[in-house]
PDB file of C-alpha atoms and ligand atoms in Angstrom:
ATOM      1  CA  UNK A   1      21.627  -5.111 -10.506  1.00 96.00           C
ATOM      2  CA  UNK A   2      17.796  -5.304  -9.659  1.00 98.00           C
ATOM      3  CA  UNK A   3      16.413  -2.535  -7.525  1.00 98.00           C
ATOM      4  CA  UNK A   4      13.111  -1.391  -6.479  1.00 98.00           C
ATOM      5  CA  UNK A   5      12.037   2.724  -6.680  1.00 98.00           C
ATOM      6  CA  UNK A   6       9.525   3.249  -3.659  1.00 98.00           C
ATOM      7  CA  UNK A   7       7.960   6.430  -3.193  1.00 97.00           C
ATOM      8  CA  UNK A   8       4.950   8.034  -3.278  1.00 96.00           C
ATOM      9  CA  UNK A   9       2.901   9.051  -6.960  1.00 96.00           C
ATOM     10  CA  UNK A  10       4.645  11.693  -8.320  1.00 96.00           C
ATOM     11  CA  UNK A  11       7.993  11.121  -5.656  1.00 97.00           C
ATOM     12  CA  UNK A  12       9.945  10.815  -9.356  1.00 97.00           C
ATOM     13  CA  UNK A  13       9.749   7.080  -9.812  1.00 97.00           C
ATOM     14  CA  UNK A  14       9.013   6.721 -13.302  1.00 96.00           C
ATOM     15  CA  UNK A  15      11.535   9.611 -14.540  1.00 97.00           C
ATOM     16  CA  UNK A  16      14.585   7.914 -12.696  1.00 98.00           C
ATOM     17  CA  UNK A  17      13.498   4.956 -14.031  1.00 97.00           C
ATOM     18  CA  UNK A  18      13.541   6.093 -17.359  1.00 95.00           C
ATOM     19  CA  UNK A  19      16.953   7.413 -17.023  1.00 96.00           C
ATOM     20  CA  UNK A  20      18.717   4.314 -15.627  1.00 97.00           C
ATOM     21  CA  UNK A  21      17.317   2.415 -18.895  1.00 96.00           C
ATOM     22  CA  UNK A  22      18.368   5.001 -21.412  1.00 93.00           C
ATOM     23  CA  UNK A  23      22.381   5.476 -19.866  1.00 96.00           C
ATOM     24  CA  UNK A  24      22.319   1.588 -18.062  1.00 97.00           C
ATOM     25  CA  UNK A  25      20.089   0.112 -20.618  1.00 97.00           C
ATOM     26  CA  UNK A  26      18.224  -1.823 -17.619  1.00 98.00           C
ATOM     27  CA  UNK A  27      14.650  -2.834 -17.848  1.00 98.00           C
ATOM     28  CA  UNK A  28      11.683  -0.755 -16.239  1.00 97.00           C
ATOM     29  CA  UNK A  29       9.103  -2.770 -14.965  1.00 98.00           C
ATOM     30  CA  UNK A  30       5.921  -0.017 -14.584  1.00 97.00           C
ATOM     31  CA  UNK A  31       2.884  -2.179 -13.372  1.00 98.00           C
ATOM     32  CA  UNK A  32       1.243   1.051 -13.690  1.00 96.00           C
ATOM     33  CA  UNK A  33       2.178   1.298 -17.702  1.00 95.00           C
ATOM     34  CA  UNK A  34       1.505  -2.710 -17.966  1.00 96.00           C
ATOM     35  CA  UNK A  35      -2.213  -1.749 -16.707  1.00 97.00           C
ATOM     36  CA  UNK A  36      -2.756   1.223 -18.629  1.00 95.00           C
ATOM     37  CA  UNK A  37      -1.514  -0.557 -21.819  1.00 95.00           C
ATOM     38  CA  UNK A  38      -4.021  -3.304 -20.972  1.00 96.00           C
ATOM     39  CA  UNK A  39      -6.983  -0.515 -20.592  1.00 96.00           C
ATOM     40  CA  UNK A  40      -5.596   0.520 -23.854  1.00 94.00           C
ATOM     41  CA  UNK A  41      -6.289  -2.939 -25.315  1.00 97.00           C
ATOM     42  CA  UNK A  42      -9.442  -3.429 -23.962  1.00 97.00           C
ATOM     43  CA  UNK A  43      -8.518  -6.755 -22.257  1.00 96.00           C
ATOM     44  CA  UNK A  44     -10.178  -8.658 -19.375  1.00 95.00           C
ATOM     45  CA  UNK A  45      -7.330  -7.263 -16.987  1.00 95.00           C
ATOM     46  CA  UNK A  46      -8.138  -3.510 -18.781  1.00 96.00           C
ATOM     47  CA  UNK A  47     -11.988  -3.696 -17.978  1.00 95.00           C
ATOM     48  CA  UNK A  48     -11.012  -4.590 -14.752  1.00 94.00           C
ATOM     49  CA  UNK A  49      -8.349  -2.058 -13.295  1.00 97.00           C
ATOM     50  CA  UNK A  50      -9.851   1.001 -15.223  1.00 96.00           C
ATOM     51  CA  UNK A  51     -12.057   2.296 -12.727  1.00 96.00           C
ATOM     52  CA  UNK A  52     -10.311   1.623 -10.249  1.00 97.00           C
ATOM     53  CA  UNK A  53      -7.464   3.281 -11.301  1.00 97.00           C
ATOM     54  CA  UNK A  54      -9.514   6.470 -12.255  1.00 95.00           C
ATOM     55  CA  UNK A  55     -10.451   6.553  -9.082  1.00 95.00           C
ATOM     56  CA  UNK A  56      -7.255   6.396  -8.085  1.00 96.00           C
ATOM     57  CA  UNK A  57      -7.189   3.222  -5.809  1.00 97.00           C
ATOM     58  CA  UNK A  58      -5.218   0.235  -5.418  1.00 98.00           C
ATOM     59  CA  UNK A  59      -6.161  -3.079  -8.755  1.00 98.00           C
ATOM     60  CA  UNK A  60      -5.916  -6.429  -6.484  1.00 98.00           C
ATOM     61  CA  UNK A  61      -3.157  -7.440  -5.421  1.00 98.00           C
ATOM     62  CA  UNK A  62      -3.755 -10.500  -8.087  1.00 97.00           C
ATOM     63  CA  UNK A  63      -4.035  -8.991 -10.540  1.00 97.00           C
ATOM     64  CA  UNK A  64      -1.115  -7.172 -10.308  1.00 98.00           C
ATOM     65  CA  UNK A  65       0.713 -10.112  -9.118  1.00 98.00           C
ATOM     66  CA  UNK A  66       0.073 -12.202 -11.913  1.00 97.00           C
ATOM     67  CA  UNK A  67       1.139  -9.402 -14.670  1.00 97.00           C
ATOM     68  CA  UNK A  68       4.343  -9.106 -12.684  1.00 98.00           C
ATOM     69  CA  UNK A  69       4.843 -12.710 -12.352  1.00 97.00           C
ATOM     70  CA  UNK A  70       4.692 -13.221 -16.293  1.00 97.00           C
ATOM     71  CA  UNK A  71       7.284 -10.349 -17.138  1.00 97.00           C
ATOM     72  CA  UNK A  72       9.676 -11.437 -14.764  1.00 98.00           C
ATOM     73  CA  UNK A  73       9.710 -14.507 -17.638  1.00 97.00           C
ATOM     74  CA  UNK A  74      10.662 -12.297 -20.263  1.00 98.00           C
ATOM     75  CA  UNK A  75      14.698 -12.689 -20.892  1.00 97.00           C
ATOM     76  CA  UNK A  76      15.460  -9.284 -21.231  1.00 98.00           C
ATOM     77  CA  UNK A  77      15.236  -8.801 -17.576  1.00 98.00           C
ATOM     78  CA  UNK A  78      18.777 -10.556 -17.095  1.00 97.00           C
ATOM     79  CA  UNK A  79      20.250  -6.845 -18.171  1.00 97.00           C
ATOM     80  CA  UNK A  80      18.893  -5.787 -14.415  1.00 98.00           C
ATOM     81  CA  UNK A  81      15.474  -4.163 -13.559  1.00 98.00           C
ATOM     82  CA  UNK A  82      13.627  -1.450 -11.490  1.00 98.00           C
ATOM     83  CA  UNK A  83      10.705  -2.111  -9.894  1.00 98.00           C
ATOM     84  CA  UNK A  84       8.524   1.211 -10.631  1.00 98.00           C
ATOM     85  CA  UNK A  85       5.250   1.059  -8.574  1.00 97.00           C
ATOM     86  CA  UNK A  86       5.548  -2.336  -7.240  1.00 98.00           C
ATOM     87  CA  UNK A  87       5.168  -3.574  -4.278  1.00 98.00           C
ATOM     88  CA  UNK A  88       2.548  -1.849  -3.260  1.00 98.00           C
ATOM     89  CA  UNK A  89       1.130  -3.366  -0.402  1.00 98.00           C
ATOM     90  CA  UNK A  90       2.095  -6.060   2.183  1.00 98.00           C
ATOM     91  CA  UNK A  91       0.782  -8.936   0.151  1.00 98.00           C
ATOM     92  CA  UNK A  92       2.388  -7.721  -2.992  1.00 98.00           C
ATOM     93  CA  UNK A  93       5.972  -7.495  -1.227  1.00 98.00           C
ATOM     94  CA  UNK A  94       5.457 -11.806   0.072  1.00 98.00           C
ATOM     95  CA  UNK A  95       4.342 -12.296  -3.720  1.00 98.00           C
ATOM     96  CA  UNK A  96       7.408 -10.751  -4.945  1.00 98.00           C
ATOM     97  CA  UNK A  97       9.631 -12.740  -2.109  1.00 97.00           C
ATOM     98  CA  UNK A  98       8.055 -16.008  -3.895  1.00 98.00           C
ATOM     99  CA  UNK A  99       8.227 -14.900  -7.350  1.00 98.00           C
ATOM    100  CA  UNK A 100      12.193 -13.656  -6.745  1.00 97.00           C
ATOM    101  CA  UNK A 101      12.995 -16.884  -4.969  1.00 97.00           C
ATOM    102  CA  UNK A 102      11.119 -19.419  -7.652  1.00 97.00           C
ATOM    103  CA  UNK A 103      13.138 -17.793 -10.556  1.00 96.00           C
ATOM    104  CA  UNK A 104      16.275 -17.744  -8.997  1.00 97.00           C
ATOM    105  CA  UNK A 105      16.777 -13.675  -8.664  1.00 97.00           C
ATOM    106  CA  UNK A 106      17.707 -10.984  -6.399  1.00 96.00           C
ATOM    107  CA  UNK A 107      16.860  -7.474  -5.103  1.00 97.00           C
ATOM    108  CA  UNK A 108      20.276  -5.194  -4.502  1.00 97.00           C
ATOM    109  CA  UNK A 109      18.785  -2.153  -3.664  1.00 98.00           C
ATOM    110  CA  UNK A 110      14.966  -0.346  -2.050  1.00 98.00           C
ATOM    111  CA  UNK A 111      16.060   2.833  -2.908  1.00 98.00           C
ATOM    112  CA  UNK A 112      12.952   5.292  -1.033  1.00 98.00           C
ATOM    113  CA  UNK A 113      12.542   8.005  -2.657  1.00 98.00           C
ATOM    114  CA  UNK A 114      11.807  10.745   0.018  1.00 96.00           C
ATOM    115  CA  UNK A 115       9.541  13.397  -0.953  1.00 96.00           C
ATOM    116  CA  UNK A 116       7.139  16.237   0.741  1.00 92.00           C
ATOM    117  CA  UNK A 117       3.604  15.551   0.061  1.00 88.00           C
ATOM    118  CA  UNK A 118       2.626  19.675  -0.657  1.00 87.00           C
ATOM    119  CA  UNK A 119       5.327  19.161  -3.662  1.00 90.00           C
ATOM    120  CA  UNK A 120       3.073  16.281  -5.426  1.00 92.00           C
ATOM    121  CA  UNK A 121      -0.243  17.362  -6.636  1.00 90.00           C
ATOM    122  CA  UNK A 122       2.112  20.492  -8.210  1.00 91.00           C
ATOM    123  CA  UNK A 123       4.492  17.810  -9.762  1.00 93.00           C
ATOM    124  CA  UNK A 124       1.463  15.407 -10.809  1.00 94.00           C
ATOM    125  CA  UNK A 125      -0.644  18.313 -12.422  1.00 91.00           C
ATOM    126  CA  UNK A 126       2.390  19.523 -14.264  1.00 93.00           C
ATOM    127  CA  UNK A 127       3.228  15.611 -15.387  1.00 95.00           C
ATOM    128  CA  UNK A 128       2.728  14.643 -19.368  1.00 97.00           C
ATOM    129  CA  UNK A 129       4.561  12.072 -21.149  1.00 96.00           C
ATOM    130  CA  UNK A 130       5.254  11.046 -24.669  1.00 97.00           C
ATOM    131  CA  UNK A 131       2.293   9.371 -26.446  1.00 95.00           C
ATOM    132  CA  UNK A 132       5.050   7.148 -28.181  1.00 95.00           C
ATOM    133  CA  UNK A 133       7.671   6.371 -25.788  1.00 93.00           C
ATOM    134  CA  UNK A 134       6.303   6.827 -22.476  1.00 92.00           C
ATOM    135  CA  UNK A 135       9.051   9.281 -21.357  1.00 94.00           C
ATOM    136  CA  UNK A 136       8.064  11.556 -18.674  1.00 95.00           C
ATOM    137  CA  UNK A 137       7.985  15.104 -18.405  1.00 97.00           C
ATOM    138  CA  UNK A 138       6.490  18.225 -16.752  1.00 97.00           C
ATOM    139  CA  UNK A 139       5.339  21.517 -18.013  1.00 96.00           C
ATOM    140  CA  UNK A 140       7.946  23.622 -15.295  1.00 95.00           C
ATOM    141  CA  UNK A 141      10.645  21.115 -14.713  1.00 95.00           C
ATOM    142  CA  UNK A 142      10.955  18.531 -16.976  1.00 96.00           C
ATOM    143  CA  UNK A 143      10.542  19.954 -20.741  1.00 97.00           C
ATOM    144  CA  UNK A 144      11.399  18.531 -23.722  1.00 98.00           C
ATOM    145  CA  UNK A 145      14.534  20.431 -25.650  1.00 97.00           C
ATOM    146  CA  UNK A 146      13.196  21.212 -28.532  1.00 97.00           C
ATOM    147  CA  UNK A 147       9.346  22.660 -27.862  1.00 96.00           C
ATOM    148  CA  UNK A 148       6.958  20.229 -28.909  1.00 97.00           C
ATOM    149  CA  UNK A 149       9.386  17.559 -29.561  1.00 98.00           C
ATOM    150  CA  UNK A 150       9.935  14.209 -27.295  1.00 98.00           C
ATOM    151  CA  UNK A 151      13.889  14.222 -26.766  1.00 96.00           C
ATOM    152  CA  UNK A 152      14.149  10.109 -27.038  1.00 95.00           C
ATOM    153  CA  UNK A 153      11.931   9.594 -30.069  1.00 96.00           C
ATOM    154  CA  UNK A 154      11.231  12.439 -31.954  1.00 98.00           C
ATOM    155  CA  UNK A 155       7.626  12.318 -31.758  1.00 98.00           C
ATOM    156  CA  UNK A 156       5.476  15.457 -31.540  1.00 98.00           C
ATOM    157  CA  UNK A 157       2.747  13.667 -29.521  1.00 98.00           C
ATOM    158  CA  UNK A 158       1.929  13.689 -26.299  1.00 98.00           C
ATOM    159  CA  UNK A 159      -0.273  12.344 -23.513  1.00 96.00           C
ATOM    160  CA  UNK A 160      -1.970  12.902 -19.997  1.00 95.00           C
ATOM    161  CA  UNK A 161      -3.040  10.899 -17.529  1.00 93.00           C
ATOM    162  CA  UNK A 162      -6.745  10.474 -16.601  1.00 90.00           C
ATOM    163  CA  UNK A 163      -6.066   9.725 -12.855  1.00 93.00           C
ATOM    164  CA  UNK A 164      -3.786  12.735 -12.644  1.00 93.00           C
ATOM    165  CA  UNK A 165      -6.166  15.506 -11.239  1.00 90.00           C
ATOM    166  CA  UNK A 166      -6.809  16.566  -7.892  1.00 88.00           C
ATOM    167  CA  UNK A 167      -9.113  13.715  -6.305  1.00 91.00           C
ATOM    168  CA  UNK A 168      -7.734  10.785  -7.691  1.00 93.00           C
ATOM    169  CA  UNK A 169      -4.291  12.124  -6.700  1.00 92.00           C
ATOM    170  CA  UNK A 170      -5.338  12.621  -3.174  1.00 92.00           C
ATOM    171  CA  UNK A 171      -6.761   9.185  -3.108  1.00 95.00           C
ATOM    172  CA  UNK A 172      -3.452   7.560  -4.149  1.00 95.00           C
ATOM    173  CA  UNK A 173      -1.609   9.463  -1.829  1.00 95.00           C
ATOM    174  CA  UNK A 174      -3.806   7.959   1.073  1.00 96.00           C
ATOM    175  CA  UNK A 175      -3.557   4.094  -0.726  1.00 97.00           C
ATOM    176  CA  UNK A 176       0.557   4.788  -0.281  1.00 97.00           C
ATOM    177  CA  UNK A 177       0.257   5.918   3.009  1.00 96.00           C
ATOM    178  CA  UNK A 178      -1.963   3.274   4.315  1.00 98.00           C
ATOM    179  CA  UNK A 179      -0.661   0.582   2.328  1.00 98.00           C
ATOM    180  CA  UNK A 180       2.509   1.582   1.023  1.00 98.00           C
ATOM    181  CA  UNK A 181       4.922   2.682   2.973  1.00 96.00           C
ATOM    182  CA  UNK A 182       4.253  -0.095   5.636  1.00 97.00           C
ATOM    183  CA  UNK A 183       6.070  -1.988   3.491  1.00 97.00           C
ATOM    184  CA  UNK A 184       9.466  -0.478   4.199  1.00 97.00           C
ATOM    185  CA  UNK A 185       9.977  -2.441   7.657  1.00 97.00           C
ATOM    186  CA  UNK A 186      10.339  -5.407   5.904  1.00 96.00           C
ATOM    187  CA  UNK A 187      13.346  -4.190   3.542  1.00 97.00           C
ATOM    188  CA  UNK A 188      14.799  -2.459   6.051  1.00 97.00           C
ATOM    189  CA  UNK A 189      15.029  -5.791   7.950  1.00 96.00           C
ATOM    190  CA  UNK A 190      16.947  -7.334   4.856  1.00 95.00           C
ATOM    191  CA  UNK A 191      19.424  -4.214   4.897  1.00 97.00           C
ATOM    192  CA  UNK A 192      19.388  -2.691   1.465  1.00 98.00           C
ATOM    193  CA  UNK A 193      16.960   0.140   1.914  1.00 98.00           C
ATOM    194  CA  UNK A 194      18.745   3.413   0.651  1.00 98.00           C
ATOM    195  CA  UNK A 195      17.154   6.794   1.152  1.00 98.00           C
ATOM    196  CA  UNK A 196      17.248   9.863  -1.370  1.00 98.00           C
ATOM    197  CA  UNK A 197      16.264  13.044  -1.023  1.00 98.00           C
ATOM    198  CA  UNK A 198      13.259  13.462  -3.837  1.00 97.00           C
ATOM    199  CA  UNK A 199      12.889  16.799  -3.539  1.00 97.00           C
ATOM    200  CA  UNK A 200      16.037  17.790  -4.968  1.00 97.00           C
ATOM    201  CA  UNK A 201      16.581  18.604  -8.773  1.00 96.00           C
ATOM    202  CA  UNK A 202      15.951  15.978 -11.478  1.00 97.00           C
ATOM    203  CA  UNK A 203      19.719  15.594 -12.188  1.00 97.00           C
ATOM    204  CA  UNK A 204      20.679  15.619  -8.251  1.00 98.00           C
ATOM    205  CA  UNK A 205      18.333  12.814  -7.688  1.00 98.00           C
ATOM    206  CA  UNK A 206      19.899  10.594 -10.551  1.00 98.00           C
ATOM    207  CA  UNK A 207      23.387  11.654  -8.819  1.00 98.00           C
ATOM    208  CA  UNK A 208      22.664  10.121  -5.543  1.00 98.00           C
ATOM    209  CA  UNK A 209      20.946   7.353  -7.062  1.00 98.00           C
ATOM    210  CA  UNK A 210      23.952   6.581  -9.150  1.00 98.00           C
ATOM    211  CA  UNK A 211      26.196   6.945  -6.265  1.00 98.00           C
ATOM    212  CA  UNK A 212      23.958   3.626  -4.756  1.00 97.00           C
ATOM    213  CA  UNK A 213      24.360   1.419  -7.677  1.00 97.00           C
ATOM    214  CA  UNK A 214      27.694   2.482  -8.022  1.00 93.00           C
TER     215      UNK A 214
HETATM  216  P1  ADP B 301       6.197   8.777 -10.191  1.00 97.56           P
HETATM  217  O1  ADP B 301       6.575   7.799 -11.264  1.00 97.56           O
HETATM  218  O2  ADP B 301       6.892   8.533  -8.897  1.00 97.56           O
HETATM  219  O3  ADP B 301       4.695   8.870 -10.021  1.00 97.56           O
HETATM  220  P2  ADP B 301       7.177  10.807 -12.094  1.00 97.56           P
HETATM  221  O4  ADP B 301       8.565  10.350 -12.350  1.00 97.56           O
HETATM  222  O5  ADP B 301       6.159  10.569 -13.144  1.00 97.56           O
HETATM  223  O6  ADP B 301       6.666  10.217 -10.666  1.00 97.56           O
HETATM  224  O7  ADP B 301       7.241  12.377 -11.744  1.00 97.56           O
HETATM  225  C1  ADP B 301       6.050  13.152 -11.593  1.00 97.56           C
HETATM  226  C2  ADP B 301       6.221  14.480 -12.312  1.00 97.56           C
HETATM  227  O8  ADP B 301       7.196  15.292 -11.590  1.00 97.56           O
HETATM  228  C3  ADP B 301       6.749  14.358 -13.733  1.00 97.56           C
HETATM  229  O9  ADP B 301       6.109  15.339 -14.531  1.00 97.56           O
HETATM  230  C4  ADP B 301       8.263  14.633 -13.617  1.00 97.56           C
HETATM  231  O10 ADP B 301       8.771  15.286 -14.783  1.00 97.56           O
HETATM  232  C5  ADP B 301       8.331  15.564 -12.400  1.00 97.56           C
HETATM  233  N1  ADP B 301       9.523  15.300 -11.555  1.00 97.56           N
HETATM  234  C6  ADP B 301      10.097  14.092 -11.280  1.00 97.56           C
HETATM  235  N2  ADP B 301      11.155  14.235 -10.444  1.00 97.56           N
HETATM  236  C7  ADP B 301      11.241  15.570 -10.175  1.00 97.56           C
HETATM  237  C8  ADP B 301      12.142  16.378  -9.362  1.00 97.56           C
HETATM  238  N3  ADP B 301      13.144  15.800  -8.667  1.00 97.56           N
HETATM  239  N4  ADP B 301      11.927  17.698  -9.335  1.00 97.56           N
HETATM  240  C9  ADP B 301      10.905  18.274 -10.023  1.00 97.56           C
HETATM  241  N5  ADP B 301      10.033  17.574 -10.801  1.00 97.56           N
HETATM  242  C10 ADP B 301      10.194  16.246 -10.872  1.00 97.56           C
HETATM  243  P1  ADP B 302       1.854   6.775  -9.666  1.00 97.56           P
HETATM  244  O1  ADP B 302       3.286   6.430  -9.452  1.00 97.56           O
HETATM  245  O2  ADP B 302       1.637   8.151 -10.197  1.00 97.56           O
HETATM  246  O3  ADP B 302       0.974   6.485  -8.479  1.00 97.56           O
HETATM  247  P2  ADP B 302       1.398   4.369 -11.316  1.00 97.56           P
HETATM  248  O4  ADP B 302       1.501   4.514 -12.782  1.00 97.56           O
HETATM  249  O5  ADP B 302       2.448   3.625 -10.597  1.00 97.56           O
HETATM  250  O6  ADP B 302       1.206   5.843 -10.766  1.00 97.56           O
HETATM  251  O7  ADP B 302       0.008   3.704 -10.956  1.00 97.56           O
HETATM  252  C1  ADP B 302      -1.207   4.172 -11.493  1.00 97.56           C
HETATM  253  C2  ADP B 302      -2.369   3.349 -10.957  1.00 97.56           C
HETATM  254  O8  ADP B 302      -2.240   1.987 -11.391  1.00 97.56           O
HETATM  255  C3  ADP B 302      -2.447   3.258  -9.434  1.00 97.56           C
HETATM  256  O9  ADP B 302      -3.132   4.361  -8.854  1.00 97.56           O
HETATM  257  C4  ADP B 302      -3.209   1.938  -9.253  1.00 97.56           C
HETATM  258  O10 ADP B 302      -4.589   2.108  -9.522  1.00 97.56           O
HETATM  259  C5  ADP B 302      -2.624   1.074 -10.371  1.00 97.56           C
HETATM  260  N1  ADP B 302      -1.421   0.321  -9.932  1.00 97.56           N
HETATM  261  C6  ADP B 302      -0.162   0.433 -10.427  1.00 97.56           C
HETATM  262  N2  ADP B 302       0.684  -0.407  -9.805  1.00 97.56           N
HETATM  263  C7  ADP B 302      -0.076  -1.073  -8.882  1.00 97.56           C
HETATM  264  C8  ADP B 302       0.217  -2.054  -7.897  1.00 97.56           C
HETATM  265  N3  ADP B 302       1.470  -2.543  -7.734  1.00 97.56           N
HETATM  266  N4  ADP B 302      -0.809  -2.492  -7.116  1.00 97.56           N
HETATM  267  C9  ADP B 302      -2.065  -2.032  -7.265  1.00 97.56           C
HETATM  268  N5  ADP B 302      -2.407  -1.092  -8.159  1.00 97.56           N
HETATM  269  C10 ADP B 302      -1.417  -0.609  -8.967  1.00 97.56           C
HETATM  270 ZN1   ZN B 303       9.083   9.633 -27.181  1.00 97.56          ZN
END
């Protein structure tokens, strides 16, 4: 089962994701995490996309293309993969087409992730995540159980975003309108977009989406 998550930053994206790999043990494929691990390392790709993605726009669509194209190598993909954060724009969505068809896989499921914009800079300010692990949470609705203490690894640190304040948020928000969400035409032609309600509980969300994959 390969799916993609589309929805807009802070729609709930990278938390579903998370789930389905912990209780499906598929693979999440964040180009957002590939590109902040390569800021991390300082690479070519790093010096790059970090600006840009302070600023909260959109790294070129090569870029992005080509980090995609080389984890889709990787083997462990065969256990099924989500799509977290990619496509992102019309070009993105024929690269993936190519890449899909060259390497012999599928797409089962777009599943949208429909969400009210006035609930995302709220959700995105609240957003932290584990400095080890990557697991997502959020100071109201999404804490770990034991204070202090990430529920997958144990570890006691955690992390925030730089791009998640006010501006930058903003500034995605008008990248996935203008760029984004055009996209959904052309999955809808192919029949397997499925729409959730995002604003829902945490839980309810993973309900319906596990009610699409079945
Ligand atoms: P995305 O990957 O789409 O940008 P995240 O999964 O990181 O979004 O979610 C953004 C923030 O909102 C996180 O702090 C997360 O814990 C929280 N969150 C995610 N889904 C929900 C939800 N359905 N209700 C309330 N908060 C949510
Ligand atoms: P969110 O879901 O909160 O918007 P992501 O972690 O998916 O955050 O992305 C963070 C930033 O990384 C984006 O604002 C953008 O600068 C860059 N990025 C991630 N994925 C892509 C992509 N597919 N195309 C272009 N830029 C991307
Ligand atoms: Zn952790």
């Amino acid at each position: 089962m390969n799916i993609i998550l589309l929805g807009p930053p802070g729609a709930g994206k990278g938390t579903q994701a998370s789930r389905l790999v912990e209780e499906r043990k598929m693979v999440q494929l964040s180009t957002g995490d590939m590109l902040r691990a390569a800021v991390a390392a300082g690479t070519e790709i790093g010096l790059q996309a970090k600006r840009v993605m302070e600023a909260g726009e959109l790294v070129s669509d090569a870029i992005v293309d080509g980090i995609l194209s080389e984890r889709l190598d990787q083997e462990d993909i065969a256990r099924g993969f989500i799509l977290d954060g990619y496509p992102r724009t019309a070009v993105q969505a024929a690269s993936l087409d190519r890449m899909l068809a060259e390497k012999g896989l599928h797409l089962d499921h777009v599943i949208e992730l429909a969400v009210d914009e006035d609930a995302l800079v709220d959700r995105i300010s609240g957003r932290f995540s584990c400095a080890v692990c990557n697991t997502p949470y959020h100071d109201r609705y999404q804490l770990p159980k034991v204070e202090g203490v990430c529920d997958v690894c144990g570890s006691t640190e955690f992390k925030r975003r730089a791009d998640d304040n006010e501006e930058a948020v903003r500034t995605r928000m008008a990248e996935y309108r203008a760029k984004t969400a055009p996209i959904l035409p052309h999955y809808e032609a192919q029949g397997i977009v499925r729409r959730v309600d995002g604003m829902a509980p945490i839980g309810a969300v993973g309900q319906a989406i596990d009610d699409i994959l079945g």
